[in-house]
Structure formats: structure tokens, C-alpha cells
Coordinates of C-alpha atoms in Angstrom, one line a residue:
X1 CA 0.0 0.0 0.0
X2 CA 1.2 3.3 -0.7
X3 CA 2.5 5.8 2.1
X4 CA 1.1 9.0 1.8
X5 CA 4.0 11.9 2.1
X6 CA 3.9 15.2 3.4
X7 CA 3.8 16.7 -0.7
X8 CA 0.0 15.1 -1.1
X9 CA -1.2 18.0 1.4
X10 CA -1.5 21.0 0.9
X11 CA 1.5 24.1 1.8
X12 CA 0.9 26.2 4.6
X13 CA -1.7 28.9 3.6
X14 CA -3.3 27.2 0.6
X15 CA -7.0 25.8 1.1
X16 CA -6.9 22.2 2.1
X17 CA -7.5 19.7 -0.6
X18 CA -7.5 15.8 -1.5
X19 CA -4.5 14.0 -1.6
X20 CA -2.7 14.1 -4.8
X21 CA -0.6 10.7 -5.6
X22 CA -2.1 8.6 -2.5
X23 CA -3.5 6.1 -4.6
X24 CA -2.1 3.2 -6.8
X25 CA -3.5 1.2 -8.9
X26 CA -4.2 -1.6 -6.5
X27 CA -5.5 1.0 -4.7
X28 CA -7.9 1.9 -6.6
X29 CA -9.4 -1.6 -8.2
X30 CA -9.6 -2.2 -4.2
X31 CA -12.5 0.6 -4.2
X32 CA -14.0 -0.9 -7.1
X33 CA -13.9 -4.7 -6.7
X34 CA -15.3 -4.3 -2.9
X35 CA -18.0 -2.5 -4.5
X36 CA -18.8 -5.0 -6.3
X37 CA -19.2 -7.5 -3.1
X38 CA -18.2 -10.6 -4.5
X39 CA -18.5 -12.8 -1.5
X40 CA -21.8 -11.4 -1.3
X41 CA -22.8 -11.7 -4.8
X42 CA -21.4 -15.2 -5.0
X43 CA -23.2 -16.4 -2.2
X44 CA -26.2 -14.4 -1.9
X45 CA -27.0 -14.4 -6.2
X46 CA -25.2 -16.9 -8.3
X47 CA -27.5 -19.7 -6.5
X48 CA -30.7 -17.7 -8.5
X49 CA -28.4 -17.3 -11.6
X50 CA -27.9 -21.1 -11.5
X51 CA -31.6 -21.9 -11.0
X52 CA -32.9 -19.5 -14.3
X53 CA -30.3 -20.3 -16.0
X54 CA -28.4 -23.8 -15.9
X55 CA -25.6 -25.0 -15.2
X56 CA -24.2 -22.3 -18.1
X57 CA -24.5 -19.5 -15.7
X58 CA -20.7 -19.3 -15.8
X59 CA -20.9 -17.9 -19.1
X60 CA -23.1 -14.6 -18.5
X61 CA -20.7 -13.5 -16.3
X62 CA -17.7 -14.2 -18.9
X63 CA -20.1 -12.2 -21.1
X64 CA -20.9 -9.7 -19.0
X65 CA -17.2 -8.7 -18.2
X66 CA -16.8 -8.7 -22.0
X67 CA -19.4 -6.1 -22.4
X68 CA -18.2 -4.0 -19.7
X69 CA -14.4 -4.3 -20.9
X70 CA -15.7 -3.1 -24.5
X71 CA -17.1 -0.1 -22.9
X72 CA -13.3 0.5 -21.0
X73 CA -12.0 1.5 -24.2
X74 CA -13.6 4.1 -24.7
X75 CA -14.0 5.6 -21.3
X76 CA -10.7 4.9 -19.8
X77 CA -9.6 6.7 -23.3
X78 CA -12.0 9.8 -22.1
X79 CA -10.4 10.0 -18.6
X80 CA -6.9 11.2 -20.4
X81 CA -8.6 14.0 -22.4
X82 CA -11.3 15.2 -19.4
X83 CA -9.4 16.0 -15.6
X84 CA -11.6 16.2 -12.3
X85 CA -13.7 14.7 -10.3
X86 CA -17.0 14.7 -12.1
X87 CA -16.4 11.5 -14.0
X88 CA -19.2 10.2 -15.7
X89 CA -21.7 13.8 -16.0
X90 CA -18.3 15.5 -16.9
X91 CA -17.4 13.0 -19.6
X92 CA -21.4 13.4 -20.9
X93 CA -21.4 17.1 -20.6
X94 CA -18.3 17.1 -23.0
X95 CA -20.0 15.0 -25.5
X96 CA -23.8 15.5 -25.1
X97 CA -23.9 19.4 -23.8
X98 CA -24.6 20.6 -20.3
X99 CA -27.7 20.3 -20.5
X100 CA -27.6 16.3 -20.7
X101 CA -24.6 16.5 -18.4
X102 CA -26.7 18.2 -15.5
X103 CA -29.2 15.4 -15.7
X104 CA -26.4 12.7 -15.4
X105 CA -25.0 14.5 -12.6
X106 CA -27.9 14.0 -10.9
X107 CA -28.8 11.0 -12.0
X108 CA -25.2 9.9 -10.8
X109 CA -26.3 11.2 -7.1
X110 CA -29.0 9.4 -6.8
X111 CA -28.2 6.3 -8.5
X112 CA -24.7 5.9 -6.3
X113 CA -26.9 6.8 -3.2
X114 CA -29.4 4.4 -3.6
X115 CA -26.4 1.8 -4.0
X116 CA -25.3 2.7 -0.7
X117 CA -28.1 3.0 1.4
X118 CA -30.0 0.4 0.4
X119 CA -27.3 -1.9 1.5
X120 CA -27.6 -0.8 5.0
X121 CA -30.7 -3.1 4.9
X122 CA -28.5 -6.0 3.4
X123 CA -26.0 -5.0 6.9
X124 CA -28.9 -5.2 9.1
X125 CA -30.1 -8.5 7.3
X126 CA -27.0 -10.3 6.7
X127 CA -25.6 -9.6 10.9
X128 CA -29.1 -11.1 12.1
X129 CA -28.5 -14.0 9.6
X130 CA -24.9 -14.6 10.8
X131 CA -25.9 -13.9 14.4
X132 CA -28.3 -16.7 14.9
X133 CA -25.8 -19.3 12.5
X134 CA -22.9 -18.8 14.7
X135 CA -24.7 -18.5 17.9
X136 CA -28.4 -18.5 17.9
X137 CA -28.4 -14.8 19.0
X138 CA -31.5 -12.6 17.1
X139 CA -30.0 -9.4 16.7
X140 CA -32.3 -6.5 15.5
X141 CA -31.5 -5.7 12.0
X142 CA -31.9 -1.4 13.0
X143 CA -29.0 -0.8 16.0
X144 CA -26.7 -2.7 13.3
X145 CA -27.8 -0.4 10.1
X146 CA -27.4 2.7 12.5
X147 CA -23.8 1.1 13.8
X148 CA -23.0 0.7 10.2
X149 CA -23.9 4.6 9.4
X150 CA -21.5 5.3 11.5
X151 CA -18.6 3.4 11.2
X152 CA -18.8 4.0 7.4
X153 CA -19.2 7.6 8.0
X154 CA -15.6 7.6 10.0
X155 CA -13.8 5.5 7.4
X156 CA -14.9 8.5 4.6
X157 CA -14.2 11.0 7.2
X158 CA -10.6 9.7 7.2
X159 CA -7.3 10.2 4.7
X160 CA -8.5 8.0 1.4
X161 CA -5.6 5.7 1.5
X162 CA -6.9 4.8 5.1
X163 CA -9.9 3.4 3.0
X164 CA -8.0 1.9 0.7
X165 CA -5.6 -0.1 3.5
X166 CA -8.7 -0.9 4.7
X167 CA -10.4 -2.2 1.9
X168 CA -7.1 -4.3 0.7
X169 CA -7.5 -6.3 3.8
X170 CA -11.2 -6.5 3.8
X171 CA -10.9 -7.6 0.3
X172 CA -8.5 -10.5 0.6
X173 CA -10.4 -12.2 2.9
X174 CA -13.6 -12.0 1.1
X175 CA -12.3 -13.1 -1.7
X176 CA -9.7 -15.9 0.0
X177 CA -12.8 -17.5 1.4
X178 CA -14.2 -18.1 -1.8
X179 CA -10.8 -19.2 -3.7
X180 CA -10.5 -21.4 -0.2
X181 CA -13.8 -23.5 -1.5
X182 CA -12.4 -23.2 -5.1
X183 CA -9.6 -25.4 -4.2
X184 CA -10.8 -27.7 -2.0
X185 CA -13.5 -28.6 -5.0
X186 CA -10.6 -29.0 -7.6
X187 CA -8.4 -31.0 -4.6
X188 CA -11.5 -33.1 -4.5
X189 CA -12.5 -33.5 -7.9
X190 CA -16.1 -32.5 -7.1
X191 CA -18.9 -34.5 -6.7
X192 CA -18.5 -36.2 -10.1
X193 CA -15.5 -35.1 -11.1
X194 CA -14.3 -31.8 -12.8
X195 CA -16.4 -31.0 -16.4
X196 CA -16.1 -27.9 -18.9
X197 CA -19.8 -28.5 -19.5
X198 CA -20.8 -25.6 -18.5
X199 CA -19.4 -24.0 -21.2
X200 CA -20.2 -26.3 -23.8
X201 CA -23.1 -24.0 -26.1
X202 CA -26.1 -26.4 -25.9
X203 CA -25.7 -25.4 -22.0
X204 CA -25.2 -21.4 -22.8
X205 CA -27.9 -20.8 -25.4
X206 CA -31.1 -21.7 -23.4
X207 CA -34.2 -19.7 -22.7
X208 CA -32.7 -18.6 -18.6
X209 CA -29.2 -16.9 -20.1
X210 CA -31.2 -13.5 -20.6
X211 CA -32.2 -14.0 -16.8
X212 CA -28.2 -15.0 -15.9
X213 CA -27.4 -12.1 -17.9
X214 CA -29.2 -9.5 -16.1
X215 CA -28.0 -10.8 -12.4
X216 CA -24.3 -10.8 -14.0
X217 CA -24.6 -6.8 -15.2
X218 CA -25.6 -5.9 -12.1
X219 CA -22.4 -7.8 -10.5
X220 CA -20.4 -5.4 -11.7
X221 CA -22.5 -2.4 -10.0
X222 CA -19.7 0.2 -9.5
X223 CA -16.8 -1.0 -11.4
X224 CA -16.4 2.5 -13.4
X225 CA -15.3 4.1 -10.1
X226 CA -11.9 4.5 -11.4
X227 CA -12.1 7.1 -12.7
X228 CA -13.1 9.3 -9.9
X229 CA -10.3 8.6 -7.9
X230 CA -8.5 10.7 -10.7
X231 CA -7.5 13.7 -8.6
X232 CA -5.7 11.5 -6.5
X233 CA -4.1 8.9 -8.4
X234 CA -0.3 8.6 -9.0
X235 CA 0.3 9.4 -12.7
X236 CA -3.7 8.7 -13.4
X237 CA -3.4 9.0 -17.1
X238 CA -1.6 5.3 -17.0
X239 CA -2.8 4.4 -13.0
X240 CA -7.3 5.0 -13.7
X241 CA -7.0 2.6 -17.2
X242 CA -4.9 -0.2 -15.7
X243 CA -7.0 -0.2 -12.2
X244 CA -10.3 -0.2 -14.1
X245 CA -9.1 -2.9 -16.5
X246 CA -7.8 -4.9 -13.3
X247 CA -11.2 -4.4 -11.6
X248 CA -13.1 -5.8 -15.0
X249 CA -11.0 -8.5 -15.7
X250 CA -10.4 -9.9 -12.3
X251 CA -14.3 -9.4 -11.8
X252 CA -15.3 -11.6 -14.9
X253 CA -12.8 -13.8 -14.6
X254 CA -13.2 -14.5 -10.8
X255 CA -17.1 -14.8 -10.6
X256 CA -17.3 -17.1 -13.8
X257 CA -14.6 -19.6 -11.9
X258 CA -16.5 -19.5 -8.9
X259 CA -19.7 -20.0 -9.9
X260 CA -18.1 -22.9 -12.0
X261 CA -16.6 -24.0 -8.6
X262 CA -20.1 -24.4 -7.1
X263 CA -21.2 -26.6 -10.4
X264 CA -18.6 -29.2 -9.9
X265 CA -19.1 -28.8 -6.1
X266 CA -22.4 -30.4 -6.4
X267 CA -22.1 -31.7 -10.1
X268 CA -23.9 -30.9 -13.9
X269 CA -26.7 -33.1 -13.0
X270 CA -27.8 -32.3 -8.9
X271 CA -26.6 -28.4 -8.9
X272 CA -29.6 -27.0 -10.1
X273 CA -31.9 -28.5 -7.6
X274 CA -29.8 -27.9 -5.0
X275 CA -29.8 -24.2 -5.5
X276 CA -33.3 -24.0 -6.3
X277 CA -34.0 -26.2 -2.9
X278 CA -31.5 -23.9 -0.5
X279 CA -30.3 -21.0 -2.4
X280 CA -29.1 -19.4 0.6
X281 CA -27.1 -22.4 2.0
X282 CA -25.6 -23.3 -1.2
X283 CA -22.4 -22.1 -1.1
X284 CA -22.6 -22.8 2.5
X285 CA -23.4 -26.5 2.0
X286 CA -20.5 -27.2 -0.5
X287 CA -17.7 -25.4 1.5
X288 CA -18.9 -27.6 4.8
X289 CA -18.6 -30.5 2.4
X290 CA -15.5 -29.7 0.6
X291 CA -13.4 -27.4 3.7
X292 CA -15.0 -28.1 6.7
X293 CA -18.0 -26.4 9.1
X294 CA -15.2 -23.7 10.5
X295 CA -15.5 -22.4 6.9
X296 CA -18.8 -21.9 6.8
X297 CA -18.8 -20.2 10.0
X298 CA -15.9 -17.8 8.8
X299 CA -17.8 -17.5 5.5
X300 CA -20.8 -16.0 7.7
X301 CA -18.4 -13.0 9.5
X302 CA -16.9 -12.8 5.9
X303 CA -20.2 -11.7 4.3
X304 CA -20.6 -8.9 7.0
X305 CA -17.3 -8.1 5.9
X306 CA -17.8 -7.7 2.3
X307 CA -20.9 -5.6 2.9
X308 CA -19.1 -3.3 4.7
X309 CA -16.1 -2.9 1.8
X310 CA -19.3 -2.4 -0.4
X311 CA -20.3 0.6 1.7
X312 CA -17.5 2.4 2.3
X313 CA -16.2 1.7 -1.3
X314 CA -19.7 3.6 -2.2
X315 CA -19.9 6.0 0.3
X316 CA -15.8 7.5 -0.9
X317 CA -17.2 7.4 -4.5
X318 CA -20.3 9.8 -3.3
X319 CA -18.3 12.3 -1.6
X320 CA -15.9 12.7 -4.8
X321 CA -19.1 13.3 -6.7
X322 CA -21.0 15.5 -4.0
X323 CA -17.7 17.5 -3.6
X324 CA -17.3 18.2 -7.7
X325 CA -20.8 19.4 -7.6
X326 CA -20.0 21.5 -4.7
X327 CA -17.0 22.9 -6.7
X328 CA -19.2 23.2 -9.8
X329 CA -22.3 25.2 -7.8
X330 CA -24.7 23.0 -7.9
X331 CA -24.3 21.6 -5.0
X332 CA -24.3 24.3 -1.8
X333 CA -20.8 25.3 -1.6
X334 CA -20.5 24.9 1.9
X335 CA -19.8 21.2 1.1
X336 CA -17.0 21.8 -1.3
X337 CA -14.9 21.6 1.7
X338 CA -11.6 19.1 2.5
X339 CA -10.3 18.1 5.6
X340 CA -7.3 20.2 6.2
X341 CA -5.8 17.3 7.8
X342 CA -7.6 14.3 6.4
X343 CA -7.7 15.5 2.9
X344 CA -11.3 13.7 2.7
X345 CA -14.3 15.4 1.6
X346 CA -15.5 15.9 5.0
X347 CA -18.7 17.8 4.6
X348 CA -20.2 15.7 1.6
X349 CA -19.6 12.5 4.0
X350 CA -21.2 14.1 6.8
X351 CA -24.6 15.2 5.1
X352 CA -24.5 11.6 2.8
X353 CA -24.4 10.3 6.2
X354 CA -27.3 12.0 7.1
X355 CA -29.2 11.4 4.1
X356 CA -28.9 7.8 4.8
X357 CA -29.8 7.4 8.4
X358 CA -32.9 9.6 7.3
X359 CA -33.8 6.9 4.8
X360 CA -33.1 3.7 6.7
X361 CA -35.2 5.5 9.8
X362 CA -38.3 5.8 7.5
X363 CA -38.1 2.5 6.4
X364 CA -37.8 1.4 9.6
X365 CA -40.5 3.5 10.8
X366 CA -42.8 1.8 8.3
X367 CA -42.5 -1.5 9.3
X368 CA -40.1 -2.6 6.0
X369 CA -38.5 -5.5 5.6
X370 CA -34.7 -4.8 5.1
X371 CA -33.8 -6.9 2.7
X372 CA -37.2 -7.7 0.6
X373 CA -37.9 -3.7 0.7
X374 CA -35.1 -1.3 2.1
X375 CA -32.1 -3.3 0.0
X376 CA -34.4 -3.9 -3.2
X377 CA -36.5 -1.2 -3.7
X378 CA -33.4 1.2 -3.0
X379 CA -30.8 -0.8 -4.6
X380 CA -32.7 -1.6 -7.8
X381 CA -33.2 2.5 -9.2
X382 CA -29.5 3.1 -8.1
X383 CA -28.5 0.2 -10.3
X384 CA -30.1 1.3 -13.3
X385 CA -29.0 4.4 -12.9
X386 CA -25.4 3.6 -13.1
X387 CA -26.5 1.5 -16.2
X388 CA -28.0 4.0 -17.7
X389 CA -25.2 6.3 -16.8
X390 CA -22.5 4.1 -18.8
X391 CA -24.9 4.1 -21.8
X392 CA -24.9 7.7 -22.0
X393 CA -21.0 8.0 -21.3
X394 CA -20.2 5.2 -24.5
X395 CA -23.0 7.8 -26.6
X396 CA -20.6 11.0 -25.3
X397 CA -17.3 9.4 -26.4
X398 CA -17.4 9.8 -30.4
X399 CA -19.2 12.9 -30.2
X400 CA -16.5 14.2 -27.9
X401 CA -13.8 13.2 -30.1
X402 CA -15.5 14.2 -33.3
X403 CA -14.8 17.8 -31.8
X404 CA -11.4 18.1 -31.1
X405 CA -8.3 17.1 -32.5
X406 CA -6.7 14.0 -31.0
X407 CA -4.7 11.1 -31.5
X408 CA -6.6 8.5 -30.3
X409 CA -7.5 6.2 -32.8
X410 CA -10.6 4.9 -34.4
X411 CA -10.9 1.8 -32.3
X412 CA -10.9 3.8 -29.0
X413 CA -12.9 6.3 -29.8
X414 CA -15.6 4.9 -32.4
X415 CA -15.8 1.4 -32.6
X416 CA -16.0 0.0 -29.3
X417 CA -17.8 2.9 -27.7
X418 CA -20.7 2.5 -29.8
X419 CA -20.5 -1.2 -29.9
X420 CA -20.6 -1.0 -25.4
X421 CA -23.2 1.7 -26.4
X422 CA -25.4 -1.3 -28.4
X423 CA -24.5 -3.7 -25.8
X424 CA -25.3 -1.6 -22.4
X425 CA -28.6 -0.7 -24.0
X426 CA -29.2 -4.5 -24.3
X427 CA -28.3 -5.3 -20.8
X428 CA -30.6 -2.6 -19.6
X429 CA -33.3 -4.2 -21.5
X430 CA -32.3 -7.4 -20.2
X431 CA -32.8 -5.8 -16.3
X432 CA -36.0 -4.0 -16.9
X433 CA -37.3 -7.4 -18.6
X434 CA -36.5 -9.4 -15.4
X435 CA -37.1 -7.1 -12.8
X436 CA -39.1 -9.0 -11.0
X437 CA -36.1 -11.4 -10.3
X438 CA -34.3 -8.6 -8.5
X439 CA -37.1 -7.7 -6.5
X440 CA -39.8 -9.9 -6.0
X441 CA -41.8 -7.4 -6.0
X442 CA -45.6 -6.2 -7.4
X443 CA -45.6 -5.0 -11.4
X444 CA -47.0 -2.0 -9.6
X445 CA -43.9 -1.7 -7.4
X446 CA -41.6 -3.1 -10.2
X447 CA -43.3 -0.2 -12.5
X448 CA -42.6 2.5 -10.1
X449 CA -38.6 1.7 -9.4
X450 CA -37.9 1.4 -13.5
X451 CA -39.5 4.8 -13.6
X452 CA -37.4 6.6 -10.7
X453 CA -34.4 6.4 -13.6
X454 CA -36.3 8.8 -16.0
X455 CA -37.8 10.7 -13.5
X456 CA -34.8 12.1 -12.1
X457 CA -33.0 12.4 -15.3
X458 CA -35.8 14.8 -16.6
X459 CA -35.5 16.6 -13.0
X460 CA -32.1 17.1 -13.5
X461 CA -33.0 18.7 -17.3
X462 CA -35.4 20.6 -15.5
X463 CA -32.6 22.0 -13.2
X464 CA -30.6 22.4 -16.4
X465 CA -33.1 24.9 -17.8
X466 CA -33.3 26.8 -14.1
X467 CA -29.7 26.8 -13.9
X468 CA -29.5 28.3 -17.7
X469 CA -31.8 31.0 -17.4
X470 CA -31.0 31.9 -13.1
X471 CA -27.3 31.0 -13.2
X472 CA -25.8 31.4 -16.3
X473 CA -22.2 31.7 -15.4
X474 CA -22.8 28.3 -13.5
X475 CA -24.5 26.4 -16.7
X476 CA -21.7 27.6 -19.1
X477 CA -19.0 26.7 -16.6
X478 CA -20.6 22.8 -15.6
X479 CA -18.1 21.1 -16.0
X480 CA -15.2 22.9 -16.1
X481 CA -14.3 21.8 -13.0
X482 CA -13.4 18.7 -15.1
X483 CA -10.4 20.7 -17.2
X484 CA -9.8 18.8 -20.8
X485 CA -6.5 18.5 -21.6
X486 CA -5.6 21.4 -24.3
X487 CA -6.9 20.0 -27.6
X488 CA -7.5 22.2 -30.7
X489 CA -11.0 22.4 -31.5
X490 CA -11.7 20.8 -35.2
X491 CA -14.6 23.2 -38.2
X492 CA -16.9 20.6 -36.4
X493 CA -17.4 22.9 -33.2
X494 CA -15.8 23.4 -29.9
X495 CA -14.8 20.6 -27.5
X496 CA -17.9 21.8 -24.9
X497 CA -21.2 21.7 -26.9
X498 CA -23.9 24.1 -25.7
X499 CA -26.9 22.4 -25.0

């Protein structure tokens, strides 16, 4: 991990500010692979992937990691040519005007929020789970969503290589669990021995791999965080692209091999019914059976654990974003303030804090169910949203660089932008389709969370137009705060549209 020197703060007299060079790239795919939760995913989702779609599930999340390694190119090609901390809305203001880029913005808010909080309820739900396996103890899912608030709010309130150290170490153990039951399967041989049928295509192409599919995009739920660690990367132009191709490959590769892993555990013909029988005590089952019960046990704490990664992984990615809005004017400006000593954004962690206790409380208050309603019906607008927000970023990148001059070439900035642009639009599809498998909820319900995604976008045009005509010198500038690096502006136009 990488010690952070007396240069990454600020000299005497200058306003305080983040950390430059605190981050590496391990750093960095640290904050997006816990974000991702694969302990959590694996254990808590790839059972349902297995039952929809077959012992092929393996494959949708090759496939997914694919798509999502297509729409890399293009993006980690954008972070060279736009600086900041907007990310995503300052990529789509470039490309699509500030108009578009004010709805992403806060579509970006709300769609990062409602990954976080929601997974307060997941806290709550997953510590009473582990609390009664380990020693019969019913602990009450509120006190340990309030705990939670509070010990994430600390780790954002502190330096951000603090979070990353601490993510590095929650990370390895989630993930050593799982590569724990990985090889004591293959030491094994399974339950019938080890088969590649999984990948064979009369196993891949069947009616449940659209189903598979949607549960595998949503795996991958915050990987294109990268890039707003920016401002505090070492050398970011070559650390953002190598940490967000890390975080993509390691993701596809590792939940495609583990959810293999639990196929041989129980073999090509039983797995299915298993998981269908005892989703939640699948992967528990086979790592009793193929490492022993202390496993299982650990794998319990472990899942508490990765929850936790997933929330302060979130909950830094926020305040980055709520502290370039601040910067911009959007925001108030009373929360474009950094630690002097920290070097966190302090204030923005503080009222996203706040934000979520206020949420959890309500839910609470109404008698919710933590996971079936806090966790799902928060969790499932915030995912869309960040789908939605990488399908209008892969739409910015060739209008971007059909502005300025460059030297990037065609691949990068045409090809496979528009083809992640194709394939991100049939993944959202895909969710939308099966949305009643990530929520079990009513159409009613179901029709109400696809529809949050519009709804704020069109808020945020509506704060576009306001913006425009009440604060012009803050709509022309949005942004800015994100500096291009100098480019010469082609007959075409200027690299900022006007929207």
C-alpha cells in the first residue's frame, strides 16, 4: 500500500484539498472490486443465476465482463482527455452538452446513493442471519444499520488511502474464502469429477441466459469508479486505465470460476436442484462438504465483511461526486470543503451520512422488511442508474472526439464505444425485462422503481433549464471543474457543446 508523504497536502496557507498521488493502482481496483461485493454476490445471487439459467451461468458473467471491458476502451480513453472529479456527468457534458450533463449528474447522485443506502438493509439482514448461524443470537437488523452509518461515515471522514488499506485487507479475505472453497472442490475432484460442460453452447444458449445475464450486469455495479479517484491517483493517465481494466477482468474472470466452482461442487446433473432447494445455503453446503463447518462459519463474518467494503467503497465514490458538484455550484458550496488534515471530503460525507440514516429510519418506521424492501427497492433504481449512466458516457465518447483534435485512434474512440453503447442498451433491456427477479416485488412496485431512472433524469434537465436562465455563469462553466487537456478544437465545433 502506498504511504502517503507530506507533498500530497496542501503548503501552509493554501486551502486544504484531496490527496494528490495517494493512490495506486491496487489502490484503486480495491475501491471498485469491494464495490462490487463478491463474496456477497457469490453467495447471496449466483445460487438464483444457477436456477434461471443452468448449469451455463458461468458464461453470463464471462459475457458480461466482455461487455463492460468493451465499454473501457472508450471511457478509460475519455479520462486522459477530461481531468476532475465529475467523472461520468463530466465525460457526458463534453460529449452530449450541459444540458444532458446536468441530468447525469444527478442521476449519478442518486443512482450511487441508492447503492449505498439500500445496502444498510443488506447490513442489518446479513448480521441477524450470521448472528443466529454462529450462535443463535436474534440481533435486530436497526442498531446494526445505524452502527453501520456510523462506522462508514468515520472511514470517509478519514485520509482516502486509510480506506484503501482498509479495503485491501477486507478484500483479501472475502475473496480468500471463496478461492478457499475453489480449491478444495478441484483438490476433490467435485462430486463427479471436474467438467467444462458448463461452457459447452447447448448449455449457454437456453431460454434462462437472458435472466443469468441481467443478475451478472448488475455484478459489476460500481466497477467504473476508477475514474473518480483521478484527482488523486499517482500518474492517473496510465494508474485510472490499468485499475479499471484490473477491476473488470479480475471481476469476470473470478465470478465465472466461482460460480463454475459451485457446479462441480455439487455436479452438472444435482446443482440445479440444490440451488433451487436452498439458495441461501448453497455455497454454504458445499464449503462444509469440501473445507470443513469452521468455513462456513468464517464465510458468515466474511459476508458482514464484504458488505461493509461495499459501503465504504460507495460511500468515498459519493463524496468525490458530491464534492465536484460542490465545486461546480450545484451543490451548496459549503460542502466543497476538504479536511485540512484528512484530505477527505468531509462535509459531503457528513450530510450523505445524514441522508442515509434519514432513509433507513423511514423504512424502519414503516415496518419494512430490510432486505425484501429497504435493499431492493433502493438498490434496484440506483443500479439502473449507473447502467443508464454508462450508456450515455459510451454515446458521449465519439461525439466528444468528433470535436477536437486528438490522436486517439478509431478503435478507442468509435468502434467499441458505440458497440458498449449497443450492448449496455441491451443489458438494460435485459434488467428491466426481469425485474421481477431482483425484486420480487408487485408489477405495480416493479413499474414505479424502473420509472425513478427517467424521472430524475428529466428533473435534472429541469434543473438544467433553471440553472440556464438563473445562473448562467454556473451552466456555461458545468463542467469545467473537469479541465480537458488542451486540444485544438476541429470546423466541427468546440470541445464543450452548448446544450
Amino acid at each position: 500500500m502506498p504511504v502517503t508523504t507530506s507533498s500530497s497536502r496542501p503548503a501552509e496557507g493554501t486551502p486544504p484539498a484531496l490527496r494528490t498521488g495517494a493512490l495506486g493502482t491496487s489502490d484503486i481496483a480495491f475501491f471498485v472490486v469491494s464495490a462490487a461485493a463478491p463474496l456477497t454476490v457469490m453467495a447471496g445471487v449466483a445460487p438464483l443465476a444457477l436456477v434461471l439459467g443452468g448449469i451455463g451461468a458461468p458464461v453470463g458473467y464471462l459475457l458480461a465482463g466482455l461487455t463492460l471491458a468493451v465499454f473501457a476502451v472508450g471511457f478509460t480513453t475519455m479520462s486522459r482527455h477530461v481531468r476532475g472529479g465529475g467523472a461520468f456527468y463530466a465525460y457526458i457534458t463534453r460529449g452530449l452538452g450541459p444540458a444532458v450533463g446536468v441530468g447525469a449528474a444527478l442521476l449519478a447522485l442518486v443512482g450511487y446513493n441508492g447503492m449505498e443506502i439500500g445496502v444498510y438493509g443488506l447490513l442489518g439482514s446479513a448480521t441477524h442471519d450470521t448472528g443466529l448461524a454462529l450462535s443463535g443470537t436474534d440481533l435486530p437488523w436497526l442498531p446494526v444499520a445505524l452502527a453501520g452509518l456510523l462506522v462508514i461515515g468515520y472511514g470517509g471522514y478519514r485520509s482516502i488511502d486509510f480506506g484503501a488499506k482498509v479495503l485491501g485487507v477486507l478484500l483479501v479475505a472475502e475473496t480468500g474464502i471463496l478461492a478457499l472453497l475453489a480449491a478444495g472442490v478441484l483438490i476433490e475432484g467435485g462430486a463427479d469429477g471436474l467438467s467444462l460442460a458448463s461452457f459447452a453452447p447447448g448449455n449457454v444458449l437456453v431460454p434462462g441466459t437472458a435472466a443469468v445475464l441481467a443478475f451478472a450486469f448488475a455484478a459489476f455495479t460500481g466497477f467504473e469508479s476508477t475514474v473518480i479517484y483521478r484527482r488523486e491517483a499517482r500518474d492517473p493517465d496510465r494508474t485510472v486505465p490499468r485499475a479499471t481494466y484490473l477491476a473488470v477482468g479480475f471481476l469476470g474472470l473470478f465470478y465465472a470460476f466461482i460460480v463454475w466452482t459451485a457446479v462441480q461442487a455439487f455436479g452438472d446433473e444435482r446443482v440445479v436442484e440444490a440451488a433451487g432447494s436452498d439458495p441461501a445455503g448453497l455455497f454454504f453446503s458445499a464449503i462444509t462438504t469440501y473445507v470443513g463447518g469452521w468455513a462456513a462459519d468464517a464465510m458468515h463474518v466474511l459476508i458482514v465483511t464484504s458488505v461493509l467494503a461495499s459501503l465504504l467503497a460507495f460511500h468515498n465514490a459519493i463524496n468525490r461526486y458530491g464534492l465536484a458538484l460542490a465545486e461546480e455550484g450545484v451543490l451548496p458550496r459549503a460542502l466543497a470543503r476538504v479536511h485540512p488534515r484528512h484530505g477527505s471530503p468531509y462535509r459531503v460525507g457528513i450530510a450523505q451520512t445524514v441522508l442515509g440514516a434519514a432513509v433507513v429510519l423511514v423504512f424502519a418506521a414503516a415496518g419494512a422488511d430490510p432486505y425484501r424492501q429497504l435493499l431492493l427497492w433502493v438498490n434496484t433504481p440506483g443500479m439502473l442508474g449507473l447502467m443508464a449512466l454508462q450508456l450515455l458516457a459510451a454515446l458521449a465518447v465519439p461525439l466528444y472526439f468528433r470535436r477536437v483534435s486528438h490522436q486517439e485512434g478509431a478503435l478507442r474512440t468509435v468502434v467499441a464505444p458505440v458497440a458498449a453503447a449497443v450492448l449496455l442498451a441491451t443489458a438494460i433491456v435485459l434488467v428491466i425485462a426481469h425485474l421481477d427477479l431482483f425484486t420480487g416485488a408487485s408489477a405495480t412496485v416493479n413499474t414505479v422503481l424502473a420509472t425513478v431512472v427517467p424521472a430524475v433524469f428529466l428533473a435534472g434537465l429541469a434543473l438544467a433549464a433553471r440553472l440556464r436562465r438563473r445562473r448562467p455563469e454556473v451552466y456555461a462553466g458545468f463542467g469545467a471543474g473537469a479541465e480537458p487537456v488542451p486540444a485544438t478544437p476541429t470546423a466541427t465545433g468546440s470541445a464543450l457543446p452548448r446544450g
